[in-house]
PDB file of C-alpha atoms and ligand atoms in Angstrom:
ATOM      1  CA  MET A   1     -83.135  38.141-216.086  1.00  0.00           C
ATOM      2  CA  SER A   2     -86.628  36.902-215.527  1.00  0.00           C
ATOM      3  CA  MET A   3     -87.594  37.709-212.033  1.00  0.00           C
ATOM      4  CA  THR A   4     -86.745  41.321-209.721  1.00  0.00           C
ATOM      5  CA  SER A   5     -83.456  40.923-208.232  1.00  0.00           C
ATOM      6  CA  LEU A   6     -80.947  42.186-205.656  1.00  0.00           C
ATOM      7  CA  GLN A   7     -77.341  42.311-205.891  1.00  0.00           C
ATOM      8  CA  LEU A   8     -75.430  42.972-202.582  1.00  0.00           C
ATOM      9  CA  ASN A   9     -71.701  45.634-202.920  1.00  0.00           C
ATOM     10  CA  ALA A  10     -69.879  45.237-199.273  1.00  0.00           C
ATOM     11  CA  GLY A  11     -67.830  47.971-198.092  1.00  0.00           C
ATOM     12  CA  PRO A  12     -65.432  47.095-196.060  1.00  0.00           C
ATOM     13  CA  SER A  13     -66.852  45.790-192.195  1.00  0.00           C
ATOM     14  CA  PRO A  14     -66.097  47.985-189.574  1.00  0.00           C
ATOM     15  CA  TRP A  15     -65.534  45.392-187.070  1.00  0.00           C
ATOM     16  CA  GLY A  16     -63.649  43.141-189.542  1.00  0.00           C
ATOM     17  CA  SER A  17     -66.745  40.415-189.498  1.00  0.00           C
ATOM     18  CA  PRO A  18     -64.654  36.631-190.582  1.00  0.00           C
ATOM     19  CA  TYR A  19     -67.932  36.540-192.112  1.00  0.00           C
ATOM     20  CA  TRP A  20     -68.528  39.557-194.026  1.00  0.00           C
ATOM     21  CA  LYS A  21     -66.371  37.928-196.823  1.00  0.00           C
ATOM     22  CA  LYS A  22     -69.058  35.088-197.537  1.00  0.00           C
ATOM     23  CA  LEU A  23     -72.020  37.434-198.592  1.00  0.00           C
ATOM     24  CA  PRO A  24     -73.562  36.533-201.771  1.00  0.00           C
ATOM     25  CA  THR A  25     -72.486  37.524-204.598  1.00  0.00           C
ATOM     26  CA  GLU A  26     -74.598  36.384-207.525  1.00  0.00           C
ATOM     27  CA  GLU A  27     -78.585  37.961-207.904  1.00  0.00           C
ATOM     28  CA  LEU A  28     -81.047  37.355-205.065  1.00  0.00           C
ATOM     29  CA  ALA A  29     -84.691  36.849-205.972  1.00  0.00           C
ATOM     30  CA  ARG A  30     -87.457  38.697-204.757  1.00  0.00           C
ATOM     31  CA  TYR A  31     -90.251  36.841-202.600  1.00  0.00           C
ATOM     32  CA  ASP A  32     -93.300  37.762-204.179  1.00  0.00           C
ATOM     33  CA  PRO A  33     -93.020  36.740-207.797  1.00  0.00           C
ATOM     34  CA  GLN A  34     -96.095  39.464-209.163  1.00  0.00           C
ATOM     35  CA  ALA A  35     -93.189  42.191-208.543  1.00  0.00           C
ATOM     36  CA  PRO A  36     -92.197  43.365-211.975  1.00  0.00           C
ATOM     37  CA  LYS A  37     -88.899  42.550-213.169  1.00  0.00           C
ATOM     38  CA  GLU A  38     -86.066  44.893-212.118  1.00  0.00           C
ATOM     39  CA  LYS A  39     -83.021  44.861-210.761  1.00  0.00           C
ATOM     40  CA  TYR A  40     -81.793  46.877-207.557  1.00  0.00           C
ATOM     41  CA  PHE A  41     -78.309  47.300-206.204  1.00  0.00           C
ATOM     42  CA  ILE A  42     -77.069  48.045-202.707  1.00  0.00           C
ATOM     43  CA  ASP A  43     -73.802  49.735-202.516  1.00  0.00           C
ATOM     44  CA  ASN A  44     -71.381  50.055-199.771  1.00  0.00           C
ATOM     45  CA  LEU A  45     -73.194  47.691-197.585  1.00  0.00           C
ATOM     46  CA  GLU A  46     -71.743  48.207-193.826  1.00  0.00           C
ATOM     47  CA  LEU A  47     -72.648  45.916-190.872  1.00  0.00           C
ATOM     48  CA  LEU A  48     -73.674  47.400-187.917  1.00  0.00           C
ATOM     49  CA  VAL A  49     -74.943  44.647-185.505  1.00  0.00           C
ATOM     50  CA  ASP A  50     -74.273  41.261-185.991  1.00  0.00           C
ATOM     51  CA  ASP A  51     -75.690  39.210-182.782  1.00  0.00           C
ATOM     52  CA  MET A  52     -75.453  35.483-184.969  1.00  0.00           C
ATOM     53  CA  GLU A  53     -79.215  35.682-184.936  1.00  0.00           C
ATOM     54  CA  THR A  54     -79.866  39.289-186.614  1.00  0.00           C
ATOM     55  CA  ALA A  55     -77.069  41.048-188.957  1.00  0.00           C
ATOM     56  CA  ARG A  56     -78.509  44.204-189.848  1.00  0.00           C
ATOM     57  CA  CYS A  57     -75.861  46.530-192.473  1.00  0.00           C
ATOM     58  CA  LYS A  58     -76.888  49.845-193.738  1.00  0.00           C
ATOM     59  CA  GLY A  59     -76.039  50.606-197.434  1.00  0.00           C
ATOM     60  CA  SER A  60     -77.029  52.612-200.262  1.00  0.00           C
ATOM     61  CA  LEU A  61     -80.436  51.061-202.531  1.00  0.00           C
ATOM     62  CA  LYS A  62     -79.899  52.325-205.765  1.00  0.00           C
ATOM     63  CA  LEU A  63     -83.768  51.624-207.640  1.00  0.00           C
ATOM     64  CA  PRO A  64     -84.282  50.785-210.818  1.00  0.00           C
ATOM     65  CA  ASP A  65     -86.401  53.880-211.671  1.00  0.00           C
ATOM     66  CA  SER A  66     -84.785  56.653-210.805  1.00  0.00           C
ATOM     67  CA  PRO A  67     -81.004  58.159-210.233  1.00  0.00           C
ATOM     68  CA  ASP A  68     -81.064  58.556-206.106  1.00  0.00           C
ATOM     69  CA  LEU A  69     -79.423  56.631-203.692  1.00  0.00           C
ATOM     70  CA  VAL A  70     -81.791  55.505-200.971  1.00  0.00           C
ATOM     71  CA  LYS A  71     -80.548  55.233-197.561  1.00  0.00           C
ATOM     72  CA  VAL A  72     -81.761  51.618-196.450  1.00  0.00           C
ATOM     73  CA  VAL A  73     -81.250  48.997-193.216  1.00  0.00           C
ATOM     74  CA  VAL A  74     -80.481  45.528-194.237  1.00  0.00           C
ATOM     75  CA  LYS A  75     -81.862  42.962-191.955  1.00  0.00           C
ATOM     76  CA  THR A  76     -80.266  39.411-192.803  1.00  0.00           C
ATOM     77  CA  ASP A  77     -80.250  35.644-190.828  1.00  0.00           C
ATOM     78  CA  PHE A  78     -77.273  34.855-193.917  1.00  0.00           C
ATOM     79  CA  PHE A  79     -74.876  34.234-191.012  1.00  0.00           C
ATOM     80  CA  ALA A  80     -77.019  32.739-188.406  1.00  0.00           C
ATOM     81  CA  LYS A  81     -76.508  29.403-187.497  1.00  0.00           C
ATOM     82  CA  ALA A  82     -80.986  28.580-187.724  1.00  0.00           C
ATOM     83  CA  LEU A  83     -82.457  30.084-190.494  1.00  0.00           C
ATOM     84  CA  ARG A  84     -85.788  31.983-190.365  1.00  0.00           C
ATOM     85  CA  THR A  85     -87.031  31.651-193.844  1.00  0.00           C
ATOM     86  CA  SER A  86     -91.037  32.049-192.775  1.00  0.00           C
ATOM     87  CA  ALA A  87     -90.191  34.965-190.200  1.00  0.00           C
ATOM     88  CA  TYR A  88     -89.289  37.096-192.966  1.00  0.00           C
ATOM     89  CA  VAL A  89     -91.898  36.290-195.013  1.00  0.00           C
ATOM     90  CA  HIS A  90     -94.277  36.817-192.050  1.00  0.00           C
ATOM     91  CA  GLU A  91     -91.976  39.901-191.339  1.00  0.00           C
ATOM     92  CA  ALA A  92     -92.637  41.010-195.512  1.00  0.00           C
ATOM     93  CA  ASP A  93     -96.233  40.446-195.948  1.00  0.00           C
ATOM     94  CA  MET A  94     -96.608  42.954-192.492  1.00  0.00           C
ATOM     95  CA  TYR A  95     -94.948  45.659-194.073  1.00  0.00           C
ATOM     96  CA  GLU A  96     -95.970  44.840-197.594  1.00  0.00           C
ATOM     97  CA  LEU A  97     -99.503  43.230-197.351  1.00  0.00           C
ATOM     98  CA  HIS A  98    -101.458  43.708-193.928  1.00  0.00           C
ATOM     99  CA  LEU A  99     -99.953  47.290-192.883  1.00  0.00           C
ATOM    100  CA  SER A 100     -98.891  48.609-196.340  1.00  0.00           C
ATOM    101  CA  SER A 101    -100.701  51.550-196.018  1.00  0.00           C
ATOM    102  CA  LEU A 102     -98.482  52.948-192.887  1.00  0.00           C
ATOM    103  CA  GLN A 103     -94.958  52.351-194.671  1.00  0.00           C
ATOM    104  CA  GLY A 104     -93.652  55.681-194.193  1.00  0.00           C
ATOM    105  CA  LEU A 105     -95.223  56.514-191.367  1.00  0.00           C
ATOM    106  CA  SER A 106     -95.756  53.961-188.764  1.00  0.00           C
ATOM    107  CA  ILE A 107     -93.092  51.411-189.786  1.00  0.00           C
ATOM    108  CA  PRO A 108     -90.426  51.956-192.592  1.00  0.00           C
ATOM    109  CA  TYR A 109     -91.026  51.247-196.101  1.00  0.00           C
ATOM    110  CA  CYS A 110     -89.944  48.024-197.057  1.00  0.00           C
ATOM    111  CA  TYR A 111     -88.336  47.829-200.760  1.00  0.00           C
ATOM    112  CA  GLY A 112     -88.432  44.014-200.296  1.00  0.00           C
ATOM    113  CA  LEU A 113     -87.803  40.605-199.419  1.00  0.00           C
ATOM    114  CA  PHE A 114     -84.972  38.729-201.587  1.00  0.00           C
ATOM    115  CA  GLN A 115     -83.748  35.282-200.865  1.00  0.00           C
ATOM    116  CA  HIS A 116     -80.537  33.559-201.344  1.00  0.00           C
ATOM    117  CA  LYS A 117     -80.788  30.316-202.049  1.00  0.00           C
ATOM    118  CA  ASP A 118     -77.494  27.883-201.121  1.00  0.00           C
ATOM    119  CA  LYS A 119     -76.200  24.970-202.802  1.00  0.00           C
ATOM    120  CA  ASP A 120     -78.408  22.572-200.271  1.00  0.00           C
ATOM    121  CA  ASP A 121     -81.408  24.627-200.777  1.00  0.00           C
ATOM    122  CA  LYS A 122     -80.990  26.461-197.811  1.00  0.00           C
ATOM    123  CA  VAL A 123     -82.786  29.953-198.155  1.00  0.00           C
ATOM    124  CA  SER A 124     -81.633  32.655-196.044  1.00  0.00           C
ATOM    125  CA  SER A 125     -83.630  36.304-195.954  1.00  0.00           C
ATOM    126  CA  PHE A 126     -82.434  39.623-197.151  1.00  0.00           C
ATOM    127  CA  LEU A 127     -85.318  42.320-195.958  1.00  0.00           C
ATOM    128  CA  VAL A 128     -84.371  45.803-197.238  1.00  0.00           C
ATOM    129  CA  LEU A 129     -86.048  48.496-195.422  1.00  0.00           C
ATOM    130  CA  GLU A 130     -86.131  52.078-195.471  1.00  0.00           C
ATOM    131  CA  ASP A 131     -83.651  53.159-192.482  1.00  0.00           C
ATOM    132  CA  CYS A 132     -85.440  55.253-189.775  1.00  0.00           C
ATOM    133  CA  GLY A 133     -82.813  56.317-187.822  1.00  0.00           C
ATOM    134  CA  ASP A 134     -81.464  55.889-184.592  1.00  0.00           C
ATOM    135  CA  LEU A 135     -82.682  53.896-181.945  1.00  0.00           C
ATOM    136  CA  ILE A 136     -84.003  55.775-178.583  1.00  0.00           C
ATOM    137  CA  ASP A 137     -81.237  56.031-176.327  1.00  0.00           C
ATOM    138  CA  ASP A 138     -82.828  57.829-173.470  1.00  0.00           C
ATOM    139  CA  VAL A 139     -86.668  57.928-172.854  1.00  0.00           C
ATOM    140  CA  SER A 140     -86.049  60.294-170.289  1.00  0.00           C
ATOM    141  CA  SER A 141     -84.851  62.992-172.444  1.00  0.00           C
ATOM    142  CA  LEU A 142     -88.025  62.379-174.994  1.00  0.00           C
ATOM    143  CA  PRO A 143     -90.426  65.475-175.339  1.00  0.00           C
ATOM    144  CA  ASN A 144     -93.774  64.583-174.175  1.00  0.00           C
ATOM    145  CA  SER A 145     -95.155  64.834-178.064  1.00  0.00           C
ATOM    146  CA  PHE A 146     -92.750  62.415-179.761  1.00  0.00           C
ATOM    147  CA  LYS A 147     -93.830  60.349-176.602  1.00  0.00           C
ATOM    148  CA  LEU A 148     -97.513  60.713-178.046  1.00  0.00           C
ATOM    149  CA  LYS A 149     -96.319  60.479-181.679  1.00  0.00           C
ATOM    150  CA  ALA A 150     -95.277  57.053-180.842  1.00  0.00           C
ATOM    151  CA  LEU A 151     -98.191  56.301-178.840  1.00  0.00           C
ATOM    152  CA  ASP A 152    -100.199  57.090-181.731  1.00  0.00           C
ATOM    153  CA  ALA A 153     -98.190  55.415-184.490  1.00  0.00           C
ATOM    154  CA  LEU A 154     -98.037  52.379-182.599  1.00  0.00           C
ATOM    155  CA  TYR A 155    -102.069  52.891-182.304  1.00  0.00           C
ATOM    156  CA  GLU A 156    -102.415  52.858-185.756  1.00  0.00           C
ATOM    157  CA  ILE A 157    -101.283  49.546-186.106  1.00  0.00           C
ATOM    158  CA  HIS A 158    -103.488  48.360-183.776  1.00  0.00           C
ATOM    159  CA  CYS A 159    -106.011  50.050-185.715  1.00  0.00           C
ATOM    160  CA  ALA A 160    -105.182  48.313-188.795  1.00  0.00           C
ATOM    161  CA  GLY A 161    -105.531  44.837-186.730  1.00  0.00           C
ATOM    162  CA  TYR A 162    -102.283  43.628-185.476  1.00  0.00           C
ATOM    163  CA  ILE A 163    -100.010  43.843-182.387  1.00  0.00           C
ATOM    164  CA  HIS A 164     -96.285  44.355-182.618  1.00  0.00           C
ATOM    165  CA  GLY A 165     -95.382  40.908-180.398  1.00  0.00           C
ATOM    166  CA  ASP A 166     -92.207  41.921-179.406  1.00  0.00           C
ATOM    167  CA  LEU A 167     -92.209  45.572-178.168  1.00  0.00           C
ATOM    168  CA  SER A 168     -89.195  47.380-176.237  1.00  0.00           C
ATOM    169  CA  LEU A 169     -87.028  50.009-176.814  1.00  0.00           C
ATOM    170  CA  ASN A 170     -85.063  48.094-179.208  1.00  0.00           C
ATOM    171  CA  ASN A 171     -88.236  48.274-181.802  1.00  0.00           C
ATOM    172  CA  ILE A 172     -89.220  52.291-181.769  1.00  0.00           C
ATOM    173  CA  THR A 173     -86.450  54.531-183.996  1.00  0.00           C
ATOM    174  CA  ILE A 174     -86.562  58.168-184.278  1.00  0.00           C
ATOM    175  CA  LYS A 175     -86.251  59.668-188.056  1.00  0.00           C
ATOM    176  CA  ASP A 176     -86.300  63.548-188.054  1.00  0.00           C
ATOM    177  CA  GLY A 177     -88.513  63.620-184.394  1.00  0.00           C
ATOM    178  CA  GLN A 178     -90.874  61.155-186.072  1.00  0.00           C
ATOM    179  CA  PRO A 179     -90.871  57.715-184.667  1.00  0.00           C
ATOM    180  CA  PHE A 180     -90.968  54.232-186.383  1.00  0.00           C
ATOM    181  CA  PHE A 181     -91.587  50.870-185.233  1.00  0.00           C
ATOM    182  CA  ILE A 182     -89.536  48.071-186.357  1.00  0.00           C
ATOM    183  CA  ASP A 183     -89.292  44.612-186.818  1.00  0.00           C
ATOM    184  CA  LEU A 184     -92.435  43.162-186.988  1.00  0.00           C
ATOM    185  CA  GLU A 185     -91.559  39.574-187.029  1.00  0.00           C
ATOM    186  CA  THR A 186     -93.877  38.293-184.064  1.00  0.00           C
ATOM    187  CA  ALA A 187     -97.162  40.599-185.304  1.00  0.00           C
ATOM    188  CA  GLU A 188    -100.402  38.957-184.704  1.00  0.00           C
ATOM    189  CA  PRO A 189    -103.864  39.988-185.512  1.00  0.00           C
ATOM    190  CA  HIS A 190    -105.765  42.116-182.681  1.00  0.00           C
ATOM    191  CA  LYS A 191    -108.583  43.886-181.941  1.00  0.00           C
ATOM    192  CA  CYS A 192    -108.051  47.104-180.189  1.00  0.00           C
ATOM    193  CA  GLU A 193    -110.448  47.541-177.431  1.00  0.00           C
ATOM    194  CA  MET A 194    -109.259  51.059-175.982  1.00  0.00           C
ATOM    195  CA  LYS A 195    -111.359  53.560-175.832  1.00  0.00           C
ATOM    196  CA  GLU A 196    -109.803  55.917-173.831  1.00  0.00           C
ATOM    197  CA  ARG A 197    -107.431  58.932-174.044  1.00  0.00           C
ATOM    198  CA  ILE A 198    -104.087  59.295-172.263  1.00  0.00           C
ATOM    199  CA  VAL A 199    -102.255  62.285-170.622  1.00  0.00           C
ATOM    200  CA  VAL A 200     -98.681  62.191-170.027  1.00  0.00           C
ATOM    201  CA  GLY A 201     -98.259  61.765-166.231  1.00  0.00           C
ATOM    202  CA  GLU A 202    -101.456  60.649-165.557  1.00  0.00           C
ATOM    203  CA  GLU A 203    -101.738  57.536-163.205  1.00  0.00           C
ATOM    204  CA  ARG A 204    -101.370  54.017-164.582  1.00  0.00           C
ATOM    205  CA  ARG A 205    -104.881  52.594-165.154  1.00  0.00           C
ATOM    206  CA  ASN A 206    -107.008  50.340-167.205  1.00  0.00           C
ATOM    207  CA  ILE A 207    -107.168  50.784-170.837  1.00  0.00           C
ATOM    208  CA  GLU A 208    -108.150  47.616-172.162  1.00  0.00           C
ATOM    209  CA  CYS A 209    -104.817  47.153-174.245  1.00  0.00           C
ATOM    210  CA  ASP A 210    -101.714  44.799-172.685  1.00  0.00           C
ATOM    211  CA  GLU A 211     -99.465  46.807-175.827  1.00  0.00           C
ATOM    212  CA  ILE A 212    -100.395  50.139-175.649  1.00  0.00           C
ATOM    213  CA  ASP A 213    -100.132  49.800-171.660  1.00  0.00           C
ATOM    214  CA  LEU A 214     -96.815  48.296-172.152  1.00  0.00           C
ATOM    215  CA  CYS A 215     -95.903  51.217-174.830  1.00  0.00           C
ATOM    216  CA  CYS A 216     -96.821  53.707-171.861  1.00  0.00           C
ATOM    217  CA  MET A 217     -94.721  52.037-169.541  1.00  0.00           C
ATOM    218  CA  MET A 218     -91.699  51.930-171.944  1.00  0.00           C
ATOM    219  CA  LEU A 219     -91.912  55.363-172.840  1.00  0.00           C
ATOM    220  CA  GLU A 220     -92.609  56.819-169.175  1.00  0.00           C
ATOM    221  CA  ILE A 221     -95.957  58.170-170.019  1.00  0.00           C
ATOM    222  CA  TRP A 222     -97.749  56.851-166.793  1.00  0.00           C
ATOM    223  CA  ALA A 223     -96.500  58.924-163.825  1.00  0.00           C
ATOM    224  CA  ASP A 224     -95.535  56.319-161.935  1.00  0.00           C
ATOM    225  CA  SER A 225     -92.330  55.731-164.348  1.00  0.00           C
ATOM    226  CA  LYS A 226     -90.623  59.447-164.052  1.00  0.00           C
ATOM    227  CA  VAL A 227     -92.788  61.774-166.348  1.00  0.00           C
ATOM    228  CA  LYS A 228     -91.129  64.707-167.136  1.00  0.00           C
ATOM    229  CA  VAL A 229     -94.350  67.356-166.812  1.00  0.00           C
ATOM    230  CA  GLU A 230     -93.794  70.528-169.332  1.00  0.00           C
ATOM    231  CA  GLY A 231     -97.497  71.037-170.083  1.00  0.00           C
ATOM    232  CA  LEU A 232     -99.508  67.694-170.482  1.00  0.00           C
ATOM    233  CA  LEU A 233    -100.146  66.446-173.447  1.00  0.00           C
ATOM    234  CA  VAL A 234    -102.719  64.616-174.229  1.00  0.00           C
ATOM    235  CA  PHE A 235    -103.043  61.591-176.248  1.00  0.00           C
ATOM    236  CA  GLN A 236    -106.826  62.232-178.089  1.00  0.00           C
ATOM    237  CA  ARG A 237    -108.019  59.306-178.695  1.00  0.00           C
ATOM    238  CA  ALA A 238    -110.031  59.011-182.392  1.00  0.00           C
ATOM    239  CA  GLN A 239    -112.108  56.774-183.913  1.00  0.00           C
ATOM    240  CA  CYS A 240    -110.703  53.519-184.994  1.00  0.00           C
ATOM    241  CA  ALA A 241    -110.917  53.619-188.500  1.00  0.00           C
ATOM    242  CA  PRO A 242    -108.760  51.705-190.590  1.00  0.00           C
ATOM    243  CA  SER A 243    -110.116  52.849-194.048  1.00  0.00           C
ATOM    244  CA  GLU A 244    -109.711  56.285-193.204  1.00  0.00           C
ATOM    245  CA  ARG A 245    -105.657  55.924-192.202  1.00  0.00           C
ATOM    246  CA  GLU A 246    -104.703  58.613-193.915  1.00  0.00           C
ATOM    247  CA  HIS A 247    -105.947  61.234-191.240  1.00  0.00           C
ATOM    248  CA  ARG A 248    -103.657  61.195-188.523  1.00  0.00           C
ATOM    249  CA  PHE A 249    -105.657  61.119-185.609  1.00  0.00           C
ATOM    250  CA  LEU A 250    -103.459  62.662-182.689  1.00  0.00           C
ATOM    251  CA  THR A 251    -104.370  65.404-181.876  1.00  0.00           C
ATOM    252  CA  LEU A 252    -101.748  67.475-179.803  1.00  0.00           C
ATOM    253  CA  SER A 253    -103.114  70.189-177.406  1.00  0.00           C
ATOM    254  CA  SER A 254    -102.062  71.716-173.961  1.00  0.00           C
ATOM    255  CA  ARG A 255    -104.494  70.772-170.880  1.00  0.00           C
ATOM    256  CA  PRO A 256    -105.836  73.583-169.935  1.00  0.00           C
ATOM    257  CA  SER A 257    -105.032  74.431-166.233  1.00  0.00           C
TER     258      SER A 257
HETATM  259 ZN1   ZN B   1    -104.622  47.616-178.975  1.00  0.00          ZN
END
C-alpha cells in the first residue's frame, strides 16, 4: 500500500437498491496526498437515502490505530448521473482545512474524502463523516436552549469566516442534544457583521447577517414564527475571535422578569 485507502463492505441494502451491488470493492484512495499511509475499513454499510444525486449510507468505520468501531455516515455521488468531484473536494476542505477546529463541535468530524476512479477515469467521491444523529423533524418541539445552541454553532462557523450557503432543516442534525451543521458543499467565505444578541421570542429585526436571520426563522426563534416561550433564553453575542474558538461563547441565561 502506498497511500491511505478505504475499503467498503456493503451490508444488505434495506431498500434492495439495484445499484447497491455495484459499490466498488477495490480500495479507494484518500484525496489528501499528505495523509499518513493507513488503511480504513467500513463494515456493514447500509443505504439510508438515495436521491439520485447523493446517496447517504451508514456504517461502522474501523480505524487503523484503534480496536473500536466508529459510527459514520458516508456521502457519495457514486450512483449519481453527474459526478460532483470538485464539490466534494470543496466540502472536504471545509471540514479538514477551513473549519477543522469546529469538527465534532458545530460540524461532524471528517474521516476523509476517498475517491474511486472507474475505467474511464471518472472520479466518484466517498466522504466519510462522524454520524451526527438525526435530522430535526419537528421544530416546535425543540427546546429554546437547543435553538440557541444551533445559533451558536452557526455563529462559530461565521466567526471562522464562512457561511453554510445552503441552510435548511435538512442540514441540521441533533446528537445527544447538540446541534451539528452538515452538507458544506456550498460554504463560502463570509465576514459576519452581526453585533446583536438574540432573544428567543423577540420580534424579527435587522441583525446584519442574512444567514443567521434565516436560521432564526427556520428555528422559529423570531416571535412571529410560533415561538414557544418557556422562560426566555438569550443568545449572548461574544467577541468574534476565531483564534479563541475553544471558548464556547454562548451564554444561556434566564431573562429577569
Ligand atoms: Zn454572519
